[in-house]
Amino acid sequence: MSLFIDDNLEQHSDGSVTCRHCSHLVGDAAAPMNAARVTETAPRTAGPSVREDAALFADRPIVFRRTFCPECLTLLQAEIVPGDEVSSRHRSLIVGA
Amino acid sequence: MPVIPVAGSEEFANLPTSPAETRRIVGTAVKLHEVGQSVIDALDPLTYEVIRHRLTSITEEMGEALKRMSGSVVVTDCNDFDAAIMDEVGDVVQVGLYNTELAASLDMAVSWTLRHRAARPGIAPGDMFLCNDPWVGGGLHQNDVSLFAPLFIDGELFAWTGAVAHQVDLGGVSPGSWSVAATDVFWESVPTPPVKIVENGEIRDDIEDMYLRRSRVPKLVALDLRAKIGANNVAHERLHALCEKYGAATVKAVMRRVLKDAETRLRAKLSELPDGSWTSVAHQDSARSGDRGIYKIVCTLTKTRDTLTFDFTGTDPQVDGLINCTYAGLRGGIMPVLLTTLCGDIPWAPGGLYRCVEIISEPGTINNCTFPSGIGKASVASAWATTNVVTECLAGLLDAHPEHRKRLMSVCCGTWDFALLAGVDQRGGGFVTMLCDSMAGGLGARTHSDGVDTGGLACIPMGRVADVEMNEFSFPMLYLWRREEADSGGPGRFRGGVGASSCFIPYDSPLGGVHLVVSAPGKALPLAGGLAGGLPAGTQHDVLLRSTSVHEDFAAGRIPALLSELGGEAEVIPSHHETDLGSADVYFTHWQGGGGYGDPLLREPGAVAADVIAHKVSVTGAHDVYGVVLASDGTVDQDATTSHRSALRLSRAGLDSDRQEVNA
Ligand SMILES: [Zn+2]
């Protein structure tokens, strides 16, 4: 039996995780997005919601990090975070949960 | 300067203590009321529900009493307070709906008081204890002053009631007690461990003088003290009446069952959800004025059967500044999210709910700091950031269940936009006030609907904004506008609620201007994250315009509606700042919205067009983020939108039309 992890991801009984929009494999239960496509761009590429350049306020690099389904390019995760630290956003559902 | 350990401070490094341990330490110093299991088992459902609802309404009455007696706009108009009813050892049986962060650790303060004050000076009928030491509990920073009162029935300590409210100033280097240059707690308001300020029904003048002497507005703080005494008195009258009608044993049996009911029902709900772990992160930019650092709180939520474990391993060490919070602040960051996302249909009895929760946290980190770290801003800094990270983790858990996912919400308004005014008011008296306009933050998006625009703050269910006219009447200020801001809600298939801005000038002060303290992070990076591909909300944005043409505009009958119409020199304000505003200076402060849910390219184009008409989203945002092309009449150009979205889908992923890396 499969389980919807969120709007975009589905976990199957064998632990594989696929895109709900195109059924492409994007990861497994331990790392549901390990096969996803990740890009990093300047924060202001997130749109007009970012009002000023981060460099006005902070010395560390800030990035707009996006994670996409490698096939249909649906956006799976978006965060604006320091670029010099790895993403802390993870999840792992027990297989068969 | 690094935090230097203070010998003796360990006495105040309080942690939750079990009822049995509290009883053991109290011993015979105070006779604590108890009820047998047979009385609890014998409760009939009707009596249980009648008394349970009565307890709920008593906390609401406590809030009403507090509001009616207080003279502080923060309390009377903005509801920055809360009230609670606790059992004889402090377990919270019912928490009020107001600011649930404030009441999340009243139990710790009451338990500490029992363990440290029962023998000397003693706990007796008519006593009330005041506390604003967040290492003990009872509040999140020194401005959160709690007042808790033992209720005695037939010579036994039957229960406690507590009221806690934000006091606008309790001393420290900067007005409002938010010392933005603070490196440790000695720059800030003095934390006061529980003291018996009311004895046998009378205020102790010596203790009250010691308390009020530190404040820049002692009359206002004195009135709030009486408001909290009144709230406790109202609760005691009602609880006495309840015990007379039903018997103390029956009322206590209901309290015990409420705690058990909350625990049992939360465990049942958790059992329906899948097991797993969810890790998230909340950043904060700047720990004090002049600081350009970024600090993180990491939380891994592990859900196993009917238990939640919040593990904060990976969180940054405590920092020189005012943004740290104590363990009470960390709990204050967890409980409000549990209440609103998991307990909509469960009694709001934190004493029972905490039994389903384990917390792993290292002392010496920014949301579990040791004395004498600076904590002046704890409530809306590291405690609030804890709320953000817990919100994301719990949302991930709920999202994996087809029914419960309807209850999740993205992070709302990533922080409190703190702007404090001080000086001489239009009546010639000294004043200090925290502007509470950012109570109208944007709520986070959900799995099936947009976040509520300027809908409030998830941790303060009853929070509200003072009317513009009330602020202008109370303080020497004049608004140019307060309005929602386009694009401030996190884009997504469902959009986060938009935040708003206020723009004002000093007005009618005999000094001409006013003093301004700013503590509003989220400028280097937004603090309200999105979910499932939804984008974060917008960043905080504060601008000070010096020597504007505003008075000439007024004289000519014009009310400026844009910063660009005001002339003057613009200063973009950093996260922490303190300055004076002159009579022709204009201050613009723009707080955050809620995070989005789902990929913005999956949003219904018609909803984007409607957002543009309603000024929730700009034309630029609609085109660049949502990929929606609008015709000249504002309707969706369907063909152009389909084509633009296809192109945007590739380009935002760094690919060209042949799916080759753009920069390869
Ligand atoms: Zn896909």
mmCIF file of C-alpha atoms and ligand atoms in Angstrom, chain A residues 19-24 26 69-74, ligand 1:
data_model
loop_
_atom_site.group_PDB
_atom_site.id
_atom_site.type_symbol
_atom_site.label_atom_id
_atom_site.label_comp_id
_atom_site.label_asym_id
_atom_site.label_seq_id
_atom_site.Cartn_x
_atom_site.Cartn_y
_atom_site.Cartn_z
ATOM 1 C CA CYS A 19 6.493 11.924 -7.938
ATOM 2 C CA ARG A 20 2.683 12.046 -7.700
ATOM 3 C CA HIS A 21 2.507 14.130 -10.879
ATOM 4 C CA CYS A 22 4.594 11.956 -13.234
ATOM 5 C CA SER A 23 5.383 8.741 -11.266
ATOM 6 C CA HIS A 24 9.125 9.270 -11.719
ATOM 7 C CA VAL A 26 12.763 10.621 -6.820
ATOM 8 C CA CYS A 69 11.200 16.390 -9.624
ATOM 9 C CA PRO A 70 13.899 15.475 -12.186
ATOM 10 C CA GLU A 71 11.276 14.490 -14.751
ATOM 11 C CA CYS A 72 8.299 16.879 -14.630
ATOM 12 C CA LEU A 73 10.214 19.620 -12.773
ATOM 13 C CA THR A 74 7.493 20.151 -10.195
HETATM 14 ZN ZN ZN C 1 7.332 14.570 -11.493
#
